[in-house]
Amino acid sequence: MKNFMDKDFLLETETAKELFHNVAEKQPIWDYHCHLIPEQIANNKQFANIADVWLGGDHYKWRQMRTFGVDEQLVTGNADPFDKFMAWAATVEKLIGNPLYHWTHLELQRYFGIYEPLNPRTAKDIWNKANDLLQGEDLSVKGIFKKMNVYAVGTTDDPADTLEYHKAIKDGTAKIGKTDTKVVPSYRPDKAIHIDAPNFAEYIDTLGKAANISISNPDDVLKALENRLDYFIELGCRATDHALEYPPAVAAYKNREAEKEAAFKAFDAMKAGSVLSQKEADTYKAYILVNLARMYAKKNVVMQLHIAAIRNNNPFMMAKLGPDTGYDAVHDHQLSANLAAFMGRVEEEGGLPKTVLYTLNPKDYYPLATLMGCYQKDIRGKIQLGSAWWFCDHKDGMTEQLTVLGNLGMLSSFVGMLTDSRSFLSYPRHEYFRRILCNLIGGWVENGEYPNDKEALETIIRDISFENVKNYLQ
């Protein structure tokens, strides 16, 4: 029997162990998509206690606490932090088979040197030890970045954001001071695209003020978005991101002018207070997306498309707590036809930017992995099948995504893992991914499916862990 989560955790062969310990473990982290709060980075936040850093904003944990029957006051309410922590300790003990069990214990090991399992019996001692360590500089934001060898972080930011904290970090005037970790904004223009969302009209006014542009039609929206994108790029932005329930249909109008006219009519109808049909909304969305993609290609920034989440599925709790509180799920749209039409249109009209395609539904891996092959050119791994995302970032999900990419694409060109997290303690997810990657490739080698070529294997592991994304984002 193996020891619980020891140094060879998830590594089943000697080749896997060598690849992880000699190569993957030593690589820096480029966390190119996360939801860390720039203000907390700039202010070098020091966390009051482990409940603060662990449970605040972590809807992964909240879902499982609710499943265990924990009262909502102990999940998102104003209960005592120690009581919240004890509720999590009781929950995590029961999470056999869930990645949260592994992530929790990797975080205890890597940040606090705690190797005993968390449960109600050990929780008080763990609480005290972790909280003592959290008061030291090693576990401030800057200390965490250094401790975990974080090369760069890409936060997720709205075009209308002032980016004041990013500017202060870049200038060295923020409380965090000079840091070896690059902190850059990523451009998330969802609110300017989802014309059928509540408060869209109000947001367009906000965007116009941020860009100092009066917005009266979709082309004005694009001018404002380009104005803000240029500012993001000045502050180091290397990637954009879009959350799409499904790729909007690129409508089959007689010509581009007719399509543009339909997008303008949809925008006018929105301003007049009309409820748009799906076709009207999709026409506007597709018009904006196609033009944004062309803009990204011109400015050499990466386009990320996160597809297939159905959000805010509990209306009662949405009204009570708002979005991003644990009530989202996997969608099952058929997406290939729309996505192919969108990518084909952009390619036809100037060429796609570097693009990362993520899906929350594993049924989409084969369509995406084959579709992306239709647009590869000039740049190694220009179109990417993004890492196993959100509900898929467990051992089986990562193995499946890596295997599909190996079967249908070029695994060695993969840009690797990201945290997609709101927590500063989530960096061991990169280690988790790298262990799974080394175990998969090590198994292929020991099964005679790839030669035991140390130089070639180490290059592949180094590239997927760090070098590919560093080169991809330049």
CSV table of C-alpha atoms in Angstrom, one decimal:
chain,number,residue,atom,x,y,z
A,1,MET,CA,0.0,0.0,0.0
A,2,LYS,CA,1.3,3.5,-0.9
A,3,ASN,CA,1.6,6.2,1.7
A,4,PHE,CA,-1.1,8.9,1.7
A,5,MET,CA,-0.2,11.7,-0.7
A,6,ASP,CA,3.6,11.2,-0.4
A,7,LYS,CA,6.2,12.6,-2.7
A,8,ASP,CA,5.2,10.1,-5.4
A,9,PHE,CA,1.5,10.8,-5.2
A,10,LEU,CA,-0.2,9.9,-8.5
A,11,LEU,CA,3.1,8.7,-10.0
A,12,GLU,CA,2.8,5.0,-10.9
A,13,THR,CA,6.0,4.3,-12.8
A,14,GLU,CA,9.7,5.0,-12.4
A,15,THR,CA,9.6,7.1,-15.6
A,16,ALA,CA,6.7,9.2,-14.3
A,17,LYS,CA,8.6,9.8,-11.0
A,18,GLU,CA,11.8,10.8,-12.9
A,19,LEU,CA,9.9,13.2,-15.2
A,20,PHE,CA,8.1,14.9,-12.4
A,21,HIS,CA,10.8,15.2,-9.8
A,22,ASN,CA,13.6,16.0,-12.3
A,23,VAL,CA,11.7,18.3,-14.6
A,24,ALA,CA,8.0,19.2,-14.0
A,25,GLU,CA,8.3,20.0,-10.3
A,26,LYS,CA,11.0,22.6,-11.0
A,27,GLN,CA,9.2,24.6,-13.7
A,28,PRO,CA,7.8,28.1,-12.9
A,29,ILE,CA,4.0,28.8,-13.0
A,30,TRP,CA,2.4,31.0,-15.7
A,31,ASP,CA,-1.2,31.2,-14.4
A,32,TYR,CA,-2.6,32.8,-17.5
A,33,HIS,CA,-6.3,32.6,-16.5
A,34,CYS,CA,-7.4,33.3,-12.9
A,35,HIS,CA,-9.9,35.4,-11.0
A,36,LEU,CA,-7.5,36.8,-8.3
A,37,ILE,CA,-8.5,40.4,-7.2
A,38,PRO,CA,-5.9,42.9,-8.4
A,39,GLU,CA,-6.5,45.1,-5.4
A,40,GLN,CA,-5.5,42.3,-3.1
A,41,ILE,CA,-2.3,41.7,-5.1
A,42,ALA,CA,-1.4,45.4,-5.1
A,43,ASN,CA,-2.0,45.7,-1.4
A,44,ASN,CA,0.0,42.5,-0.7
A,45,LYS,CA,-2.9,41.1,1.3
A,46,GLN,CA,-2.1,39.3,4.5
A,47,PHE,CA,-4.9,36.8,5.3
A,48,ALA,CA,-6.4,36.9,8.8
A,49,ASN,CA,-6.9,33.2,9.0
A,50,ILE,CA,-7.2,30.0,6.9
A,51,ALA,CA,-10.9,30.4,6.5
A,52,ASP,CA,-10.4,33.8,5.0
A,53,VAL,CA,-7.9,32.5,2.3
A,54,TRP,CA,-9.6,29.1,1.8
A,55,LEU,CA,-13.4,29.7,1.9
A,56,GLY,CA,-13.9,33.2,0.8
A,57,GLY,CA,-15.3,33.2,-2.7
A,58,ASP,CA,-14.5,29.5,-3.3
A,59,HIS,CA,-17.7,28.1,-4.8
A,60,TYR,CA,-16.1,24.7,-5.4
A,61,LYS,CA,-16.0,24.2,-1.7
A,62,TRP,CA,-19.4,25.9,-1.1
A,63,ARG,CA,-21.1,23.4,-3.4
A,64,GLN,CA,-19.8,20.4,-1.4
A,65,MET,CA,-20.6,22.0,2.0
A,66,ARG,CA,-24.2,22.4,0.8
A,67,THR,CA,-24.2,18.8,-0.4
A,68,PHE,CA,-23.0,17.7,3.1
A,69,GLY,CA,-26.0,19.6,4.6
A,70,VAL,CA,-24.0,22.5,6.1
A,71,ASP,CA,-26.1,25.5,7.0
A,72,GLU,CA,-25.7,28.4,4.5
A,73,GLN,CA,-24.6,30.7,7.3
A,74,LEU,CA,-21.5,28.5,7.6
A,75,VAL,CA,-21.0,28.6,3.8
A,76,THR,CA,-21.5,32.2,2.7
A,77,GLY,CA,-23.0,33.9,5.8
A,78,ASN,CA,-21.5,35.9,8.7
A,79,ALA,CA,-20.7,32.9,10.9
A,80,ASP,CA,-17.5,32.8,13.0
A,81,PRO,CA,-14.5,31.9,10.7
A,82,PHE,CA,-13.5,29.1,13.0
A,83,ASP,CA,-17.0,27.5,12.7
A,84,LYS,CA,-16.8,27.8,8.9
A,85,PHE,CA,-13.4,26.1,9.0
A,86,MET,CA,-14.7,23.3,11.2
A,87,ALA,CA,-17.7,22.8,8.8
A,88,TRP,CA,-15.2,22.5,5.9
A,89,ALA,CA,-13.1,20.0,7.9
A,90,ALA,CA,-16.1,17.9,8.5
A,91,THR,CA,-17.1,18.1,4.8
A,92,VAL,CA,-13.6,17.4,3.3
A,93,GLU,CA,-13.3,14.2,5.3
A,94,LYS,CA,-16.2,12.8,3.3
A,95,LEU,CA,-14.9,13.9,-0.1
A,96,ILE,CA,-13.3,10.6,-1.2
A,97,GLY,CA,-12.9,10.6,-5.0
A,98,ASN,CA,-13.3,14.4,-5.2
A,99,PRO,CA,-10.3,16.6,-6.4
A,100,LEU,CA,-11.0,19.0,-3.5
A,101,TYR,CA,-9.7,16.3,-1.2
A,102,HIS,CA,-6.4,16.3,-3.0
A,103,TRP,CA,-6.2,20.0,-3.5
A,104,THR,CA,-6.9,20.7,0.2
A,105,HIS,CA,-4.1,18.4,1.3
A,106,LEU,CA,-1.6,19.6,-1.3
A,107,GLU,CA,-2.3,23.1,-0.1
A,108,LEU,CA,-1.8,22.1,3.6
A,109,GLN,CA,1.5,20.4,2.6
A,110,ARG,CA,3.0,23.1,0.4
A,111,TYR,CA,2.1,26.2,2.3
A,112,PHE,CA,1.9,25.0,5.9
A,113,GLY,CA,4.1,21.9,6.1
A,114,ILE,CA,1.0,19.9,7.4
A,115,TYR,CA,0.9,16.3,6.2
A,116,GLU,CA,-1.8,14.9,8.4
A,117,PRO,CA,-5.3,14.6,6.9
A,118,LEU,CA,-7.8,17.3,7.7
A,119,ASN,CA,-10.9,16.1,9.7
A,120,PRO,CA,-12.8,17.3,12.7
A,121,ARG,CA,-10.3,15.6,15.0
A,122,THR,CA,-7.2,17.3,13.6
A,123,ALA,CA,-8.9,20.6,12.6
A,124,LYS,CA,-8.2,22.7,15.7
A,125,ASP,CA,-4.4,22.0,15.6
A,126,ILE,CA,-4.3,22.7,11.9
A,127,TRP,CA,-6.3,25.9,12.4
A,128,ASN,CA,-3.8,27.2,15.0
A,129,LYS,CA,-0.7,26.2,13.0
A,130,ALA,CA,-1.9,27.5,9.7
A,131,ASN,CA,-3.1,30.8,11.2
A,132,ASP,CA,0.3,31.4,12.9
A,133,LEU,CA,2.1,30.9,9.6
A,134,LEU,CA,-0.3,33.1,7.8
A,135,GLN,CA,0.9,36.1,9.8
A,136,GLY,CA,4.4,35.8,8.3
A,137,GLU,CA,5.7,37.5,5.2
A,138,ASP,CA,6.1,34.1,3.5
A,139,LEU,CA,2.3,33.8,3.2
A,140,SER,CA,1.5,37.3,2.1
A,141,VAL,CA,0.5,37.6,-1.5
A,142,LYS,CA,4.1,38.5,-2.5
A,143,GLY,CA,5.4,35.6,-0.3
A,144,ILE,CA,3.1,33.1,-1.9
A,145,PHE,CA,4.1,34.2,-5.4
A,146,LYS,CA,7.8,33.7,-4.5
A,147,LYS,CA,7.2,30.4,-2.6
A,148,MET,CA,5.3,28.9,-5.5
A,149,ASN,CA,7.7,30.2,-8.2
A,150,VAL,CA,4.9,32.1,-10.0
A,151,TYR,CA,6.4,33.6,-13.1
A,152,ALA,CA,3.2,35.5,-14.1
A,153,VAL,CA,-0.5,35.9,-13.3
A,154,GLY,CA,-3.2,37.0,-15.8
A,155,THR,CA,-6.2,38.3,-13.9
A,156,THR,CA,-9.7,38.7,-15.5
A,157,ASP,CA,-10.7,42.3,-16.0
A,158,ASP,CA,-13.6,44.2,-17.5
A,159,PRO,CA,-12.9,46.7,-20.4
A,160,ALA,CA,-14.4,49.5,-18.3
A,161,ASP,CA,-12.1,48.8,-15.4
A,162,THR,CA,-9.7,51.6,-14.5
A,163,LEU,CA,-6.9,49.1,-14.0
A,164,GLU,CA,-5.5,51.4,-11.3
A,165,TYR,CA,-4.1,48.5,-9.3
A,166,HIS,CA,-2.4,47.0,-12.4
A,167,LYS,CA,-0.9,50.3,-13.1
A,168,ALA,CA,0.4,50.7,-9.5
A,169,ILE,CA,1.9,47.2,-9.6
A,170,LYS,CA,3.6,47.9,-12.9
A,171,ASP,CA,4.9,51.2,-11.7
A,172,GLY,CA,6.2,49.7,-8.5
A,173,THR,CA,4.1,52.2,-6.4
A,174,ALA,CA,1.7,49.5,-5.0
A,175,LYS,CA,2.1,48.3,-1.5
A,176,ILE,CA,3.4,45.0,-2.8
A,177,GLY,CA,6.4,46.9,-4.2
A,178,LYS,CA,8.7,45.3,-6.8
A,179,THR,CA,7.9,41.7,-7.4
A,180,ASP,CA,9.5,39.1,-9.7
A,181,THR,CA,6.0,37.9,-10.6
A,182,LYS,CA,4.5,39.6,-13.6
A,183,VAL,CA,0.9,40.7,-13.0
A,184,VAL,CA,-1.1,41.5,-16.1
A,185,PRO,CA,-4.7,42.2,-16.9
A,186,SER,CA,-6.7,39.9,-19.2
A,187,TYR,CA,-9.5,41.4,-21.3
A,188,ARG,CA,-13.0,40.1,-20.6
A,189,PRO,CA,-15.6,42.0,-22.7
A,190,ASP,CA,-18.6,39.7,-22.0
A,191,LYS,CA,-20.8,42.6,-20.7
A,192,ALA,CA,-20.5,44.4,-24.1
A,193,ILE,CA,-21.4,41.2,-26.0
A,194,HIS,CA,-24.3,39.7,-24.2
A,195,ILE,CA,-27.0,42.1,-25.5
A,196,ASP,CA,-29.8,40.0,-24.0
A,197,ALA,CA,-28.4,40.2,-20.4
A,198,PRO,CA,-30.0,42.5,-17.8
A,199,ASN,CA,-28.4,45.9,-17.4
A,200,PHE,CA,-26.8,45.7,-20.9
A,201,ALA,CA,-27.8,49.2,-21.8
A,202,GLU,CA,-26.5,50.6,-18.5
A,203,TYR,CA,-23.2,48.8,-19.1
A,204,ILE,CA,-22.8,50.3,-22.5
A,205,ASP,CA,-23.1,53.7,-21.0
A,206,THR,CA,-20.3,52.8,-18.5
A,207,LEU,CA,-18.1,51.5,-21.3
A,208,GLY,CA,-18.6,54.7,-23.3
A,209,LYS,CA,-17.6,56.8,-20.4
A,210,ALA,CA,-14.5,54.7,-19.8
A,211,ALA,CA,-13.5,55.0,-23.4
A,212,ASN,CA,-14.7,58.7,-23.7
A,213,ILE,CA,-16.9,57.6,-26.7
A,214,SER,CA,-20.6,58.3,-27.2
A,215,ILE,CA,-22.0,54.9,-28.1
A,216,SER,CA,-25.1,54.8,-30.4
A,217,ASN,CA,-24.5,51.6,-32.5
A,218,PRO,CA,-22.4,48.4,-32.6
A,219,ASP,CA,-19.5,50.1,-34.4
A,220,ASP,CA,-19.3,52.6,-31.6
A,221,VAL,CA,-19.2,49.6,-29.2
A,222,LEU,CA,-16.2,48.2,-31.2
A,223,LYS,CA,-14.4,51.6,-31.1
A,224,ALA,CA,-14.9,51.8,-27.4
A,225,LEU,CA,-13.7,48.2,-26.9
A,226,GLU,CA,-10.6,48.8,-29.1
A,227,ASN,CA,-9.8,52.0,-27.1
A,228,ARG,CA,-9.9,50.0,-23.9
A,229,LEU,CA,-8.0,47.0,-25.4
A,230,ASP,CA,-5.1,49.3,-26.3
A,231,TYR,CA,-5.0,50.5,-22.7
A,232,PHE,CA,-4.9,46.9,-21.5
A,233,ILE,CA,-2.1,46.1,-23.8
A,234,GLU,CA,-0.1,49.1,-22.5
A,235,LEU,CA,-0.3,47.5,-19.1
A,236,GLY,CA,0.9,44.1,-20.3
A,237,CYS,CA,-2.3,42.3,-21.5
A,238,ARG,CA,-1.5,39.2,-23.5
A,239,ALA,CA,-4.9,37.5,-23.6
A,240,THR,CA,-8.6,38.1,-23.9
A,241,ASP,CA,-11.4,35.9,-22.6
A,242,HIS,CA,-15.0,35.2,-23.5
A,243,ALA,CA,-17.6,33.2,-21.5
A,244,LEU,CA,-20.1,31.8,-24.1
A,245,GLU,CA,-23.0,29.5,-23.3
A,246,TYR,CA,-22.7,28.6,-26.9
A,247,PRO,CA,-21.0,30.1,-30.0
A,248,PRO,CA,-23.6,32.5,-31.5
A,249,ALA,CA,-24.7,31.7,-35.0
A,250,VAL,CA,-23.1,33.7,-37.8
A,251,ALA,CA,-26.3,34.3,-39.7
A,252,ALA,CA,-26.5,33.5,-43.4
A,253,TYR,CA,-27.4,37.0,-44.8
A,254,LYS,CA,-27.1,37.8,-48.5
A,255,ASN,CA,-24.0,39.9,-47.9
A,256,ARG,CA,-21.9,41.5,-45.1
A,257,GLU,CA,-23.9,44.8,-45.3
A,258,ALA,CA,-27.2,43.0,-44.7
A,259,GLU,CA,-25.6,41.3,-41.7
A,260,LYS,CA,-24.3,44.6,-40.3
A,261,GLU,CA,-27.7,46.2,-40.8
A,262,ALA,CA,-29.3,43.4,-38.8
A,263,ALA,CA,-26.8,43.9,-36.0
A,264,PHE,CA,-27.6,47.6,-35.9
A,265,LYS,CA,-31.3,46.9,-35.9
A,266,ALA,CA,-30.9,44.6,-32.9
A,267,PHE,CA,-29.0,47.2,-31.1
A,268,ASP,CA,-31.7,49.9,-31.8
A,269,ALA,CA,-34.4,47.5,-30.7
A,270,MET,CA,-32.5,46.9,-27.4
A,271,LYS,CA,-32.3,50.7,-26.9
A,272,ALA,CA,-36.0,51.0,-27.5
A,273,GLY,CA,-36.6,48.4,-24.7
A,274,SER,CA,-37.7,45.5,-27.0
A,275,VAL,CA,-37.1,41.9,-25.9
A,276,LEU,CA,-34.8,40.5,-28.6
A,277,SER,CA,-35.3,37.1,-30.3
A,278,GLN,CA,-32.4,34.6,-30.1
A,279,LYS,CA,-31.6,35.3,-33.8
A,280,GLU,CA,-31.5,39.1,-33.2
A,281,ALA,CA,-29.3,38.7,-30.1
A,282,ASP,CA,-27.0,36.2,-31.8
A,283,THR,CA,-26.6,38.5,-34.9
A,284,TYR,CA,-25.3,41.3,-32.6
A,285,LYS,CA,-23.1,38.9,-30.6
A,286,ALA,CA,-21.6,37.4,-33.7
A,287,TYR,CA,-21.0,40.8,-35.3
A,288,ILE,CA,-19.1,42.0,-32.2
A,289,LEU,CA,-17.2,38.7,-31.8
A,290,VAL,CA,-16.1,38.4,-35.4
A,291,ASN,CA,-14.8,42.0,-35.3
A,292,LEU,CA,-13.1,41.5,-31.9
A,293,ALA,CA,-11.3,38.4,-33.2
A,294,ARG,CA,-10.0,40.3,-36.2
A,295,MET,CA,-8.9,43.0,-33.7
A,296,TYR,CA,-7.1,40.5,-31.5
A,297,ALA,CA,-5.2,39.0,-34.5
A,298,LYS,CA,-4.1,42.5,-35.5
A,299,LYS,CA,-2.8,43.3,-32.0
A,300,ASN,CA,-1.4,39.8,-31.4
A,301,VAL,CA,-3.3,38.9,-28.3
A,302,VAL,CA,-4.6,35.5,-27.5
A,303,MET,CA,-8.4,34.8,-27.7
A,304,GLN,CA,-9.8,32.4,-25.1
A,305,LEU,CA,-13.3,31.0,-25.5
A,306,HIS,CA,-14.8,29.4,-22.5
A,307,ILE,CA,-17.9,27.5,-23.7
A,308,ALA,CA,-20.8,25.4,-22.4
A,309,ALA,CA,-21.6,26.6,-18.9
A,310,ILE,CA,-25.3,27.1,-17.9
A,311,ARG,CA,-25.3,29.6,-15.2
A,312,ASN,CA,-27.3,30.7,-12.2
A,313,ASN,CA,-29.6,27.7,-12.1
A,314,ASN,CA,-31.2,28.4,-8.7
A,315,PRO,CA,-33.3,31.6,-9.1
A,316,PHE,CA,-33.9,31.8,-5.3
A,317,MET,CA,-30.2,31.7,-4.4
A,318,MET,CA,-29.3,33.9,-7.4
A,319,ALA,CA,-31.6,36.6,-5.9
A,320,LYS,CA,-30.1,36.0,-2.5
A,321,LEU,CA,-26.3,35.7,-3.2
A,322,GLY,CA,-25.8,36.8,-6.8
A,323,PRO,CA,-23.7,35.0,-9.5
A,324,ASP,CA,-20.6,32.9,-9.1
A,325,THR,CA,-21.8,31.4,-5.8
A,326,GLY,CA,-22.0,27.7,-6.8
A,327,TYR,CA,-25.1,27.4,-8.9
A,328,ASP,CA,-23.7,26.9,-12.4
A,329,ALA,CA,-23.6,23.6,-14.3
A,330,VAL,CA,-22.4,21.9,-17.5
A,331,HIS,CA,-24.4,22.7,-20.6
A,332,ASP,CA,-25.1,20.4,-23.5
A,333,HIS,CA,-25.5,22.6,-26.6
A,334,GLN,CA,-24.4,21.3,-30.0
A,335,LEU,CA,-21.7,23.8,-30.8
A,336,SER,CA,-19.7,22.6,-33.8
A,337,ALA,CA,-21.6,24.2,-36.6
A,338,ASN,CA,-21.8,27.6,-35.0
A,339,LEU,CA,-18.1,27.5,-33.9
A,340,ALA,CA,-17.0,26.3,-37.3
A,341,ALA,CA,-18.9,29.1,-39.1
A,342,PHE,CA,-17.5,31.7,-36.7
A,343,MET,CA,-13.9,30.6,-37.0
A,344,GLY,CA,-14.3,30.2,-40.8
A,345,ARG,CA,-15.6,33.8,-41.1
A,346,VAL,CA,-12.7,35.2,-39.1
A,347,GLU,CA,-10.1,33.2,-41.0
A,348,GLU,CA,-11.6,34.3,-44.3
A,349,GLU,CA,-11.6,38.0,-43.3
A,350,GLY,CA,-8.0,38.3,-42.2
A,351,GLY,CA,-7.1,35.3,-40.1
A,352,LEU,CA,-7.8,34.0,-36.6
A,353,PRO,CA,-5.8,35.1,-33.7
A,354,LYS,CA,-4.1,32.6,-31.5
A,355,THR,CA,-7.1,30.9,-29.9
A,356,VAL,CA,-7.7,28.6,-26.9
A,357,LEU,CA,-10.9,26.6,-27.0
A,358,TYR,CA,-12.3,25.4,-23.6
A,359,THR,CA,-15.5,23.4,-23.0
A,360,LEU,CA,-17.2,22.5,-19.8
A,361,ASN,CA,-18.7,19.4,-21.4
A,362,PRO,CA,-16.2,16.6,-22.3
A,363,LYS,CA,-18.5,15.5,-25.1
A,364,ASP,CA,-17.1,18.5,-27.0
A,365,TYR,CA,-13.5,17.4,-26.8
A,366,TYR,CA,-13.5,15.5,-30.1
A,367,PRO,CA,-15.4,18.2,-32.1
A,368,LEU,CA,-13.0,20.9,-30.8
A,369,ALA,CA,-9.8,18.9,-31.1
A,370,THR,CA,-10.6,18.1,-34.8
A,371,LEU,CA,-12.1,21.5,-35.6
A,372,MET,CA,-9.0,23.3,-34.4
A,373,GLY,CA,-6.8,21.3,-36.8
A,374,CYS,CA,-8.6,23.1,-39.7
A,375,TYR,CA,-7.1,26.4,-38.8
A,376,GLN,CA,-3.5,25.6,-37.7
A,377,LYS,CA,-0.8,27.5,-39.6
A,378,ASP,CA,2.4,29.5,-39.2
A,379,ILE,CA,2.5,29.3,-35.4
A,380,ARG,CA,3.2,26.2,-33.4
A,381,GLY,CA,0.0,25.2,-31.6
A,382,LYS,CA,-1.8,28.3,-32.8
A,383,ILE,CA,-5.3,26.9,-32.0
A,384,GLN,CA,-5.4,25.1,-28.6
A,385,LEU,CA,-7.7,22.7,-26.9
A,386,GLY,CA,-7.8,24.3,-23.5
A,387,SER,CA,-7.1,22.5,-20.3
A,388,ALA,CA,-9.8,20.5,-18.5
A,389,TRP,CA,-11.8,23.3,-17.1
A,390,TRP,CA,-13.9,23.8,-13.9
A,391,PHE,CA,-16.0,20.7,-13.4
A,392,CYS,CA,-13.4,18.8,-15.5
A,393,ASP,CA,-10.2,19.6,-13.7
A,394,HIS,CA,-9.9,16.3,-11.7
A,395,LYS,CA,-7.7,13.4,-12.3
A,396,ASP,CA,-10.0,11.6,-14.8
A,397,GLY,CA,-10.9,14.9,-16.5
A,398,MET,CA,-7.3,16.0,-17.0
A,399,THR,CA,-6.3,12.5,-18.2
A,400,GLU,CA,-9.2,12.5,-20.7
A,401,GLN,CA,-8.4,15.9,-22.1
A,402,LEU,CA,-4.7,15.1,-22.4
A,403,THR,CA,-5.4,11.8,-24.1
A,404,VAL,CA,-7.9,13.3,-26.6
A,405,LEU,CA,-5.3,16.0,-27.4
A,406,GLY,CA,-2.7,13.3,-27.9
A,407,ASN,CA,-4.9,11.3,-30.1
A,408,LEU,CA,-6.1,14.1,-32.3
A,409,GLY,CA,-3.7,16.9,-32.1
A,410,MET,CA,-0.1,17.6,-30.8
A,411,LEU,CA,0.1,17.2,-27.1
A,412,SER,CA,3.7,18.4,-27.0
A,413,SER,CA,2.5,21.9,-28.2
A,414,PHE,CA,-0.1,22.2,-25.4
A,415,VAL,CA,0.0,25.4,-23.3
A,416,GLY,CA,-0.9,23.5,-20.1
A,417,MET,CA,-2.6,24.3,-16.9
A,418,LEU,CA,-4.3,27.3,-15.3
A,419,THR,CA,-6.0,27.7,-11.9
A,420,ASP,CA,-9.2,29.6,-13.0
A,421,SER,CA,-9.3,30.3,-9.3
A,422,ARG,CA,-10.1,33.1,-6.8
A,423,SER,CA,-7.8,31.7,-4.2
A,424,PHE,CA,-4.1,32.6,-3.7
A,425,LEU,CA,-3.6,29.0,-2.4
A,426,SER,CA,-4.6,27.3,-5.6
A,427,TYR,CA,-1.1,27.0,-7.2
A,428,PRO,CA,-0.7,23.3,-6.2
A,429,ARG,CA,-3.3,22.6,-8.9
A,430,HIS,CA,-0.4,23.1,-11.3
A,431,GLU,CA,1.5,20.4,-9.4
A,432,TYR,CA,-1.6,18.2,-9.5
A,433,PHE,CA,-1.8,18.6,-13.3
A,434,ARG,CA,1.9,18.0,-13.8
A,435,ARG,CA,1.8,14.8,-11.8
A,436,ILE,CA,-1.1,13.6,-13.9
A,437,LEU,CA,0.8,14.6,-17.1
A,438,CYS,CA,4.0,12.8,-16.1
A,439,ASN,CA,2.1,9.7,-15.0
A,440,LEU,CA,0.3,9.5,-18.4
A,441,ILE,CA,3.4,10.0,-20.5
A,442,GLY,CA,5.5,7.8,-18.2
A,443,GLY,CA,3.0,5.0,-18.6
A,444,TRP,CA,3.2,5.4,-22.4
A,445,VAL,CA,7.0,5.1,-22.3
A,446,GLU,CA,7.0,2.1,-20.0
A,447,ASN,CA,4.4,0.4,-22.2
A,448,GLY,CA,6.7,0.8,-25.2
A,449,GLU,CA,4.5,3.4,-26.9
A,450,TYR,CA,7.2,6.1,-27.0
A,451,PRO,CA,11.0,5.6,-26.7
A,452,ASN,CA,12.8,6.2,-23.4
A,453,ASP,CA,14.6,9.2,-24.9
A,454,LYS,CA,15.4,11.3,-21.8
A,455,GLU,CA,16.2,14.5,-23.7
A,456,ALA,CA,13.0,14.3,-25.8
A,457,LEU,CA,10.8,13.5,-22.9
A,458,GLU,CA,12.2,16.2,-20.6
A,459,THR,CA,11.7,18.7,-23.4
A,460,ILE,CA,8.1,17.7,-23.8
A,461,ILE,CA,7.4,17.9,-20.0
A,462,ARG,CA,9.2,21.3,-19.7
A,463,ASP,CA,7.3,22.7,-22.7
A,464,ILE,CA,3.9,21.7,-21.5
A,465,SER,CA,4.6,22.8,-17.9
A,466,PHE,CA,5.9,26.2,-18.8
A,467,GLU,CA,7.8,27.0,-22.0
A,468,ASN,CA,4.9,26.6,-24.4
A,469,VAL,CA,2.6,29.1,-22.6
A,470,LYS,CA,5.5,31.5,-22.1
A,471,ASN,CA,6.2,31.5,-25.9
A,472,TYR,CA,2.5,31.5,-26.8
A,473,LEU,CA,1.8,34.6,-24.7
A,474,GLN,CA,5.3,36.1,-25.6
